[in-house]
Short mmCIF file of C-alpha atoms and ligand atoms in Angstrom, two decimals:
data_model
loop_
_atom_site.label_atom_id
_atom_site.label_comp_id
_atom_site.label_asym_id
_atom_site.label_seq_id
_atom_site.Cartn_x
_atom_site.Cartn_y
_atom_site.Cartn_z
CA MET V 1 202.86 192.94 89.86
CA ASP V 2 201.00 190.17 91.72
CA ARG V 3 197.73 188.75 90.42
CA LEU V 4 195.00 186.56 91.84
CA LYS V 5 193.98 183.31 90.19
CA ILE V 6 190.47 182.14 91.10
CA LYS V 7 188.74 178.95 90.05
CA GLY V 8 185.03 179.55 90.48
CA GLY V 9 182.24 177.32 91.65
CA LYS V 10 183.04 176.67 95.30
CA GLN V 11 180.42 177.28 97.97
CA LEU V 12 182.04 179.21 100.85
CA ASN V 13 181.43 178.00 104.38
CA GLY V 14 183.07 178.73 107.72
CA GLN V 15 184.26 181.70 109.74
CA ILE V 16 186.16 184.84 108.75
CA TYR V 17 187.73 187.27 111.22
CA ILE V 18 187.00 190.89 110.40
CA SER V 19 190.04 193.15 110.74
CA GLY V 20 190.28 196.66 112.16
CA ALA V 21 188.76 199.32 109.91
CA LYS V 22 191.11 200.96 107.43
CA ASN V 23 188.98 204.10 107.22
CA ALA V 24 189.03 204.45 111.00
CA ALA V 25 192.75 203.67 111.33
CA LEU V 26 193.93 206.30 108.83
CA PRO V 27 192.55 209.38 110.64
CA LEU V 28 193.44 207.82 114.02
CA ILE V 29 197.09 207.59 112.96
CA CYS V 30 197.02 211.30 112.04
CA ALA V 31 195.29 212.19 115.31
CA SER V 32 198.47 210.98 117.07
CA LEU V 33 200.14 214.10 115.60
CA LEU V 34 198.02 216.23 117.95
CA THR V 35 200.02 215.28 121.05
CA ASP V 36 203.67 215.02 122.10
CA GLU V 37 202.80 211.91 124.13
CA VAL V 38 202.56 208.27 123.02
CA VAL V 39 199.43 207.10 121.18
CA THR V 40 199.00 203.34 120.87
CA LEU V 41 196.63 201.91 118.29
CA THR V 42 195.63 198.27 118.62
CA ASN V 43 193.66 195.99 116.26
CA MET V 44 195.37 197.69 113.34
CA PRO V 45 194.99 195.94 109.97
CA LEU V 46 198.14 195.12 108.03
CA LEU V 47 197.41 196.99 104.81
CA SER V 48 199.49 198.92 102.34
CA ASP V 49 197.50 202.11 103.11
CA ILE V 50 198.53 201.86 106.78
CA ILE V 51 202.16 201.35 105.75
CA SER V 52 201.92 204.41 103.47
CA MET V 53 200.40 206.55 106.26
CA ASN V 54 203.10 205.39 108.69
CA ALA V 55 205.76 206.36 106.15
CA LEU V 56 204.24 209.83 105.89
CA LEU V 57 204.28 210.26 109.68
CA GLU V 58 207.90 209.08 109.90
CA GLN V 59 208.75 211.67 107.29
CA LEU V 60 207.11 214.31 109.52
CA GLY V 61 209.22 213.16 112.50
CA THR V 62 207.03 210.57 114.27
CA LYS V 63 208.78 207.63 115.93
CA ILE V 64 206.74 204.48 115.26
CA GLU V 65 207.08 201.06 116.85
CA SER V 66 205.06 198.04 115.82
CA ARG V 67 204.43 194.62 117.21
CA ASP V 68 202.26 191.65 116.34
CA GLU V 69 199.38 190.81 118.61
CA ILE V 70 196.27 188.68 118.76
CA ILE V 71 193.00 190.41 119.59
CA ASP V 72 189.71 188.51 119.80
CA GLY V 73 191.41 185.55 118.08
CA ASN V 74 192.65 187.65 115.16
CA ALA V 75 196.31 188.30 114.36
CA CYS V 76 196.83 192.05 113.95
CA LYS V 77 199.26 194.88 114.57
CA ASN V 78 199.81 197.20 117.44
CA TYR V 79 201.53 200.50 116.64
CA THR V 80 202.81 203.19 118.96
CA TYR V 81 203.25 206.74 117.65
CA LEU V 82 205.34 209.42 119.33
CA THR V 83 205.74 212.86 117.78
CA LYS V 84 207.84 214.88 120.23
CA GLU V 85 209.15 217.23 117.53
CA PHE V 86 208.40 217.61 113.86
CA SER V 87 211.29 217.20 111.45
CA SER V 88 209.17 218.46 108.54
CA LEU V 89 205.84 220.23 108.05
CA VAL V 90 205.46 219.06 104.47
CA ALA V 91 203.29 216.19 103.19
CA PRO V 92 204.95 215.69 99.80
CA TYR V 93 203.38 214.69 96.50
CA ASP V 94 204.86 211.18 96.53
CA TYR V 95 202.96 210.29 99.72
CA VAL V 96 199.66 211.94 98.82
CA ARG V 97 199.77 210.48 95.30
CA LYS V 98 199.92 206.99 96.81
CA MET V 99 197.13 207.61 99.25
CA ARG V 100 194.58 210.42 99.28
CA ALA V 101 193.95 210.02 103.02
CA SER V 102 197.37 211.66 103.58
CA TYR V 103 195.25 214.82 103.69
CA TYR V 104 194.39 213.88 107.29
CA ALA V 105 197.75 215.46 108.23
CA LEU V 106 196.25 218.87 107.43
CA GLY V 107 193.98 219.42 110.46
CA PRO V 108 196.42 218.08 113.10
CA LEU V 109 199.49 219.95 111.81
CA LEU V 110 197.64 223.20 111.46
CA ALA V 111 196.26 222.81 114.98
CA ARG V 112 199.52 221.84 116.66
CA LYS V 113 202.15 223.70 114.62
CA GLY V 114 200.15 226.36 112.81
CA TYR V 115 201.62 225.40 109.45
CA ILE V 116 201.56 222.67 106.80
CA GLU V 117 202.38 222.26 103.14
CA LEU V 118 200.23 219.47 101.75
CA SER V 119 200.35 218.25 98.20
CA LEU V 120 196.81 218.51 96.85
CA PRO V 121 195.41 215.09 95.98
CA GLY V 122 194.14 215.02 92.41
CA GLY V 123 191.02 213.23 91.26
CA CYS V 124 190.99 209.47 91.30
CA ALA V 125 189.37 206.62 89.42
CA ILE V 126 186.00 207.04 91.17
CA GLY V 127 185.66 210.81 90.84
CA ALA V 128 187.04 214.34 91.13
CA ARG V 129 187.10 214.31 94.94
CA PRO V 130 187.96 217.96 95.69
CA MET V 131 188.97 219.29 99.14
CA ASP V 132 187.04 222.56 99.02
CA ILE V 133 184.96 221.79 102.14
CA HIS V 134 188.08 221.01 104.23
CA LEU V 135 189.82 224.18 103.08
CA SER V 136 186.87 226.54 103.38
CA ALA V 137 186.15 225.32 106.93
CA LEU V 138 189.74 225.84 108.01
CA GLU V 139 189.70 229.29 106.44
CA GLN V 140 186.58 230.12 108.43
CA MET V 141 188.54 229.05 111.51
CA GLY V 142 191.19 231.64 110.73
CA ALA V 143 193.69 229.72 108.58
CA ASN V 144 195.40 231.37 105.61
CA ILE V 145 195.15 229.02 102.68
CA GLU V 146 197.22 229.38 99.54
CA ILE V 147 197.46 226.98 96.61
CA LYS V 148 200.87 226.99 94.97
CA ASN V 149 202.63 224.50 92.69
CA GLY V 150 200.09 221.79 93.45
CA TYR V 151 200.40 222.30 97.20
CA VAL V 152 198.05 223.73 99.81
CA ILE V 153 200.03 225.98 102.09
CA ALA V 154 198.01 226.46 105.25
CA SER V 155 199.08 228.61 108.15
CA VAL V 156 197.59 230.34 111.17
CA ASP V 157 198.84 233.01 113.55
CA LYS V 158 198.66 231.58 117.06
CA ARG V 159 195.58 229.28 117.31
CA LEU V 160 192.67 228.41 115.03
CA LYS V 161 189.41 229.94 116.24
CA GLY V 162 186.30 227.94 116.99
CA THR V 163 183.43 228.89 114.70
CA HIS V 164 180.02 227.74 113.44
CA LEU V 165 180.39 225.69 110.25
CA VAL V 166 177.71 224.33 107.95
CA PHE V 167 178.94 221.73 105.46
CA ASN V 168 177.14 221.63 102.11
CA ILE V 169 178.00 217.89 101.82
CA ALA V 170 178.32 215.51 104.78
CA SER V 171 181.92 214.74 103.84
CA VAL V 172 183.70 212.05 105.85
CA GLY V 173 187.15 213.47 105.15
CA ALA V 174 186.22 217.06 105.92
CA THR V 175 184.44 216.08 109.14
CA CYS V 176 187.53 214.19 110.39
CA ASN V 177 190.00 216.87 109.31
CA VAL V 178 188.05 219.77 110.80
CA MET V 179 187.33 217.85 114.01
CA MET V 180 191.08 217.22 114.44
CA ALA V 181 191.77 220.91 113.83
CA ALA V 182 189.00 222.07 116.18
CA VAL V 183 190.06 220.05 119.23
CA LEU V 184 193.01 222.41 119.81
CA ALA V 185 191.28 225.59 118.58
CA ASP V 186 190.43 228.58 120.72
CA GLY V 187 186.72 228.37 121.53
CA ILE V 188 183.81 226.25 120.35
CA THR V 189 183.40 224.82 116.86
CA ILE V 190 180.03 223.58 115.69
CA ILE V 191 179.88 221.41 112.56
CA GLU V 192 176.39 221.21 111.08
CA ASN V 193 175.71 218.51 108.49
CA ALA V 194 178.70 216.54 109.78
CA ALA V 195 179.17 213.01 108.43
CA ARG V 196 177.94 210.31 110.83
CA GLU V 197 179.98 207.30 109.68
CA PRO V 198 181.06 204.97 112.55
CA GLU V 199 184.72 205.71 111.72
CA ILE V 200 184.08 209.35 112.69
CA GLY V 201 182.63 208.18 116.00
CA ASP V 202 185.78 206.12 116.55
CA LEU V 203 188.00 209.15 115.92
CA ALA V 204 185.90 211.34 118.23
CA ALA V 205 186.03 208.69 120.96
CA MET V 206 189.82 208.53 120.80
CA LEU V 207 190.17 212.32 120.75
CA ASN V 208 187.95 212.55 123.84
CA ASP V 209 190.16 209.95 125.56
CA MET V 210 193.10 212.23 124.74
CA GLY V 211 191.38 215.12 126.54
CA ALA V 212 189.27 216.66 123.75
CA LYS V 213 185.72 217.84 124.39
CA ILE V 214 183.54 216.59 121.53
CA SER V 215 179.82 216.04 121.88
CA GLY V 216 177.07 215.11 119.44
CA ILE V 217 179.03 212.01 118.34
CA GLY V 218 176.94 209.92 115.92
CA THR V 219 174.67 212.86 115.07
CA SER V 220 174.96 215.39 112.24
CA VAL V 221 175.80 218.27 114.61
CA LEU V 222 179.17 218.06 116.32
CA ARG V 223 180.17 220.44 119.09
CA ILE V 224 183.88 220.70 119.77
CA GLU V 225 185.18 222.79 122.64
CA GLY V 226 188.87 223.51 122.02
CA VAL V 227 191.44 222.61 124.69
CA GLU V 228 195.06 223.75 125.09
CA LYS V 229 196.70 220.34 124.97
CA LEU V 230 195.95 216.67 124.34
CA HIS V 231 197.65 213.69 125.96
CA GLY V 232 198.50 210.14 124.85
CA THR V 233 196.14 207.18 124.91
CA ILE V 234 195.63 203.54 123.94
CA HIS V 235 192.83 202.91 121.48
CA LYS V 236 191.38 199.80 119.80
CA VAL V 237 190.31 200.38 116.21
CA ILE V 238 186.70 199.38 115.41
CA PRO V 239 186.04 196.42 113.07
CA ASP V 240 185.87 197.13 109.35
CA ARG V 241 182.20 197.28 108.32
CA ILE V 242 183.10 197.39 104.62
CA GLU V 243 185.29 194.29 104.88
CA ALA V 244 182.45 192.57 106.76
CA GLY V 245 179.90 193.63 104.13
CA SER V 246 182.19 192.39 101.36
CA TYR V 247 182.53 188.91 102.89
CA ALA V 248 178.79 188.84 103.60
CA VAL V 249 178.35 189.14 99.83
CA ALA V 250 180.96 186.39 99.29
CA ALA V 251 178.76 184.08 101.39
CA ALA V 252 175.58 185.17 99.61
CA ILE V 253 176.92 184.98 96.07
CA THR V 254 178.31 181.46 96.54
CA ARG V 255 175.11 180.43 98.42
CA GLY V 256 177.22 179.48 101.39
CA LYS V 257 177.26 180.27 105.09
CA ILE V 258 179.92 182.45 106.75
CA GLU V 259 180.11 183.74 110.29
CA LEU V 260 181.81 187.15 110.28
CA ILE V 261 183.62 187.18 113.60
CA ASN V 262 183.95 190.63 115.26
CA ALA V 263 181.64 192.27 112.69
CA GLN V 264 179.29 194.85 114.20
CA ALA V 265 175.75 194.38 112.85
CA GLU V 266 174.65 197.82 114.06
CA THR V 267 177.06 199.47 111.58
CA LEU V 268 175.64 197.48 108.63
CA GLN V 269 171.88 197.88 109.06
CA THR V 270 171.08 199.05 105.52
CA PRO V 271 173.15 196.37 103.70
CA ILE V 272 171.72 193.74 106.06
CA LYS V 273 168.19 194.90 105.23
CA ILE V 274 168.88 194.57 101.50
CA LEU V 275 170.38 191.10 101.93
CA ARG V 276 167.35 189.97 103.96
CA GLN V 277 164.93 191.39 101.40
CA ALA V 278 166.86 189.50 98.69
CA GLY V 279 166.29 186.28 100.62
CA VAL V 280 169.54 185.77 102.57
CA LYS V 281 169.23 184.67 106.20
CA ILE V 282 171.16 186.92 108.57
CA GLU V 283 171.66 186.34 112.26
CA GLU V 284 172.95 189.33 114.23
CA LYS V 285 174.97 188.23 117.25
CA PRO V 286 176.74 190.44 119.82
CA GLN V 287 180.21 189.57 118.45
CA SER V 288 179.46 188.38 114.92
CA ILE V 289 177.07 188.23 111.98
CA VAL V 290 176.05 184.92 110.43
CA VAL V 291 175.21 185.12 106.73
CA ASP V 292 173.44 182.02 105.44
CA ALA V 293 172.41 181.76 101.79
CA ARG V 294 172.44 177.96 101.49
CA GLY V 295 169.64 176.81 99.24
CA CYS V 296 168.40 180.40 98.77
CA LYS V 297 166.87 181.71 95.57
CA LEU V 298 167.67 185.41 95.67
CA VAL V 299 165.35 188.13 94.40
CA GLY V 300 166.79 191.28 92.79
CA GLN V 301 166.76 194.48 94.88
CA ASP V 302 167.03 198.15 94.04
CA LEU V 303 169.50 200.12 96.09
CA MET V 304 170.85 203.64 96.23
CA THR V 305 174.08 204.71 97.91
CA ASP V 306 173.81 207.42 100.53
CA TYR V 307 175.59 208.93 103.51
CA TYR V 308 175.64 206.80 106.67
CA PRO V 309 173.36 205.25 107.84
CA GLY V 310 172.31 204.88 104.19
CA PHE V 311 173.76 202.26 101.87
CA PRO V 312 177.58 202.68 101.71
CA THR V 313 179.09 203.55 98.34
CA ASP V 314 182.01 201.30 99.35
CA LEU V 315 179.68 198.25 99.10
CA GLN V 316 177.95 199.24 95.86
CA ALA V 317 180.21 197.28 93.49
CA GLN V 318 179.94 194.12 95.61
CA PHE V 319 176.12 194.27 95.85
CA LEU V 320 175.82 195.02 92.14
CA THR V 321 177.76 191.81 91.46
CA LEU V 322 175.55 189.84 93.85
CA MET V 323 172.43 191.02 91.99
CA LEU V 324 173.71 189.20 88.87
CA THR V 325 172.69 186.03 90.70
CA ALA V 326 169.28 187.30 91.87
CA GLU V 327 166.06 186.77 89.93
CA GLY V 328 164.67 189.70 87.96
CA ALA V 329 166.19 193.14 87.58
CA SER V 330 167.89 195.35 90.16
CA MET V 331 168.50 199.05 89.86
CA ILE V 332 171.72 200.24 91.50
CA THR V 333 172.03 204.00 91.93
CA GLU V 334 175.28 205.72 92.93
CA THR V 335 174.87 209.16 94.51
CA ILE V 336 178.19 209.78 96.29
CA PHE V 337 180.81 209.53 93.54
CA GLU V 338 180.42 210.40 89.87
CA ASN V 339 182.37 207.55 88.33
CA ARG V 340 181.79 204.44 90.33
CA PHE V 341 180.73 201.83 87.76
CA MET V 342 184.22 201.11 86.47
CA HIS V 343 183.82 197.43 87.38
CA VAL V 344 180.89 197.05 84.98
CA PRO V 345 182.84 196.77 81.70
CA GLU V 346 184.99 194.06 83.27
CA LEU V 347 181.90 192.18 84.54
CA LEU V 348 180.42 192.41 81.05
CA ARG V 349 183.50 190.62 79.76
CA MET V 350 182.61 187.79 82.13
CA GLY V 351 179.09 187.49 80.70
CA ALA V 352 177.16 189.89 82.97
CA ASN V 353 173.95 191.61 81.85
CA ILE V 354 174.22 195.24 83.07
CA ASN V 355 173.10 198.49 81.50
CA VAL V 356 174.66 201.65 82.90
CA HIS V 357 172.60 204.83 82.50
CA GLY V 358 174.78 207.92 82.55
CA HIS V 359 177.05 207.90 85.59
CA ALA V 360 174.37 207.42 88.18
CA SER V 361 172.54 204.15 87.75
CA ALA V 362 172.81 200.62 86.44
CA ILE V 363 170.18 197.99 85.70
CA VAL V 364 171.45 194.54 86.58
CA ARG V 365 169.68 191.46 85.27
CA SER V 366 170.25 187.92 86.45
CA VAL V 367 172.42 185.64 84.33
CA ASP V 368 172.68 181.85 84.40
CA LYS V 369 176.42 181.92 84.43
CA LEU V 370 179.51 184.08 84.48
CA TYR V 371 182.64 182.94 82.66
CA GLY V 372 186.18 183.27 84.01
CA ALA V 373 188.36 185.85 82.27
CA PRO V 374 191.44 187.98 82.86
CA VAL V 375 190.16 191.22 84.41
CA MET V 376 191.56 194.34 85.97
CA ALA V 377 190.06 196.92 88.26
CA THR V 378 190.63 200.57 88.82
CA ASP V 379 189.86 200.86 92.51
CA LEU V 380 189.74 198.96 95.75
CA ARG V 381 186.07 198.00 96.06
CA ALA V 382 185.64 197.36 92.34
CA SER V 383 188.53 194.89 92.61
CA PHE V 384 186.66 192.97 95.30
CA ALA V 385 183.61 192.88 93.03
CA LEU V 386 185.72 191.15 90.39
CA VAL V 387 186.94 188.62 92.96
CA LEU V 388 183.28 187.90 93.80
CA ALA V 389 182.51 187.38 90.13
CA GLY V 390 185.51 185.05 89.86
CA LEU V 391 184.24 183.01 92.82
CA ILE V 392 181.09 182.00 90.90
CA ALA V 393 182.41 182.07 87.33
CA GLU V 394 182.90 178.93 85.29
CA GLY V 395 186.62 178.40 84.78
CA GLU V 396 189.53 180.58 85.76
CA THR V 397 189.56 184.29 86.50
CA ILE V 398 192.77 186.26 86.79
CA VAL V 399 192.43 189.54 88.68
CA ASN V 400 195.17 191.93 87.72
CA ARG V 401 196.38 195.03 89.58
CA ILE V 402 195.71 193.58 93.00
CA TYR V 403 197.70 196.34 94.66
CA HIS V 404 194.26 197.96 94.95
CA LEU V 405 193.06 195.02 97.06
CA ASP V 406 196.19 195.08 99.21
CA ARG V 407 195.34 198.66 100.16
CA GLY V 408 192.14 197.62 101.90
CA TYR V 409 191.64 193.87 102.36
CA GLU V 410 193.96 192.23 104.86
CA LYS V 411 195.04 188.66 103.98
CA LEU V 412 192.32 188.47 101.34
CA GLU V 413 193.30 185.18 99.72
CA GLN V 414 194.04 183.49 103.08
CA LYS V 415 190.63 184.52 104.42
CA LEU V 416 188.80 183.33 101.31
CA ARG V 417 190.81 180.08 101.16
CA SER V 418 189.94 179.38 104.81
CA VAL V 419 186.23 179.22 103.85
CA GLY V 420 186.83 177.01 100.82
CA ALA V 421 187.64 179.31 97.89
CA ASP V 422 190.07 178.15 95.23
CA ILE V 423 192.17 181.30 95.06
CA GLU V 424 195.89 181.92 94.91
CA ARG V 425 198.24 184.83 94.52
CA ILE V 426 200.55 184.57 91.56
CA ASN V 427 203.77 186.37 91.94
CA ASN V 428 205.18 187.32 88.56
CA LYS V 429 208.64 186.17 89.61
CA GLU V 430 207.28 182.70 90.44
CA GLU V 431 205.86 182.47 86.97
CA GLU V 432 209.05 183.35 85.15
C1 UD1 Y 1 185.65 208.45 102.61
C2 UD1 Y 1 186.19 207.04 102.57
C3 UD1 Y 1 185.77 206.35 101.28
C4 UD1 Y 1 184.23 206.43 101.11
C5 UD1 Y 1 183.75 207.86 101.25
C6 UD1 Y 1 182.23 207.99 101.25
C7 UD1 Y 1 188.25 207.14 103.82
C8 UD1 Y 1 189.73 207.13 103.80
N1 UD1 Y 1 187.64 207.07 102.64
O1 UD1 Y 1 186.24 209.16 101.50
O2 UD1 Y 1 186.17 204.98 101.35
O3 UD1 Y 1 183.88 205.94 99.84
O4 UD1 Y 1 184.23 208.43 102.49
O5 UD1 Y 1 181.70 207.22 102.26
O6 UD1 Y 1 187.63 207.16 104.86
N2 UD1 Y 1 183.48 216.26 98.42
C9 UD1 Y 1 183.55 217.55 97.91
N3 UD1 Y 1 184.38 218.44 98.53
C10 UD1 Y 1 185.12 218.11 99.64
C11 UD1 Y 1 185.03 216.79 100.17
C12 UD1 Y 1 184.20 215.88 99.52
O7 UD1 Y 1 182.89 217.88 96.93
O8 UD1 Y 1 185.85 218.97 100.17
C13 UD1 Y 1 182.60 215.27 97.75
C14 UD1 Y 1 183.40 214.09 97.19
O9 UD1 Y 1 183.95 214.36 95.91
C15 UD1 Y 1 182.33 213.01 97.15
C16 UD1 Y 1 181.47 213.33 98.38
O10 UD1 Y 1 181.74 214.67 98.71
O11 UD1 Y 1 181.57 213.12 95.98
C17 UD1 Y 1 181.76 212.48 99.60
O12 UD1 Y 1 183.15 212.49 99.86
P1 UD1 Y 1 183.76 212.25 101.29
O13 UD1 Y 1 182.69 211.85 102.24
O14 UD1 Y 1 184.63 213.40 101.66
O15 UD1 Y 1 184.69 210.97 101.02
P2 UD1 Y 1 186.19 210.74 101.47
O16 UD1 Y 1 186.39 211.26 102.84
O17 UD1 Y 1 187.11 211.17 100.38
#
């Protein structure tokens, strides 16, 4: 297993290109299952989660072609997906186990083929993460849902039926899945309390380009008028707001200056507000965000995660780490997932001063120094938080289990090295 070796203490300065958004790309790939024509996705990040999702689609019968391309100065991937016929209607355990987002096959397969067997994803490091909202909505649309041997077996006679749904939680996954099911349903589906994350807007925009009739995009009430058939399209994936927010913290924590090329400031308004209140200078440009913390004394901030446009849970671990370098105390409250402070014990080993209260909140107090240590993380964003800590720690930090990072941060060490970080990937074989 590869590891990252970081020598802390370098101020980061320069430009970083923000890649296409993983959380937009994953449902977009599955949306290609809704048509028997070619769907081309551009600005795709090269991440292990994308490779896993592609493998699942190939298993279902999709023909995929990929090529390298450069968009807005950034090297990325372009994939074409063609699913003329399905060779299987099963999303097996081995795929879902690797990546929860495999459940995005559910809505499209049920809509186009009227049948799917999907291994149920279990809980994960950050929480229980059930699928009850997805399943109950599809049932209300006429699907028969059975749980057997760890699988959801979902089927429908003829077409799903449009209906009026009210979600009890504004779930990102359920909104995407049900939207993909509803575009080919008979009649009109209304989703009340739909999630409003920009990645959902990106999916809705592509579905509309394919012939779907979705309105209310960006609001919490989506109206989807079912159509008989969708056609192919070419779609450019939106920039990754979580990657951009993560590198914004890298600039702030090292008191450097980084321009985040292609980042969309309008998708990061709450994190930007917190950074500004803490004392970081932020310039919002049409095609980039400039984060300048040179010479700044930061002041601790309280923050609470929330559904979009609130503070994203996927940036909580990174901001918590930043607050270790801000004067005073900061209270960080997690409201989306029940177990999302797994990075804290590792940060404590590096000299952090953090008190976690129950599962929901943590008080972070500033420390003069962090000390390098071997650390390991349990999830993607927590891993980035440990990288951030390593960037300012005295001495050497080894981040283990970086397969988490490879799931969601494209060319992480190259990007950080390009702005001056002392970071390298150690391949176990090289060491032997
Ligand atoms: C997506 C993102 C993830 C992000 C999260 C919240 C992807 C691939 N992942 O995850 O990075 O952290 O949104 O912004 O886009 N819930 C239920 N029942 C359900 C569905 C969800 O109780 O049927 C709960 C979850 O356990 C969680 C909360 O609702 O506590 C929000 O989950 P949800 O918005 O669905 O997150 P994901 O789509 O899994």
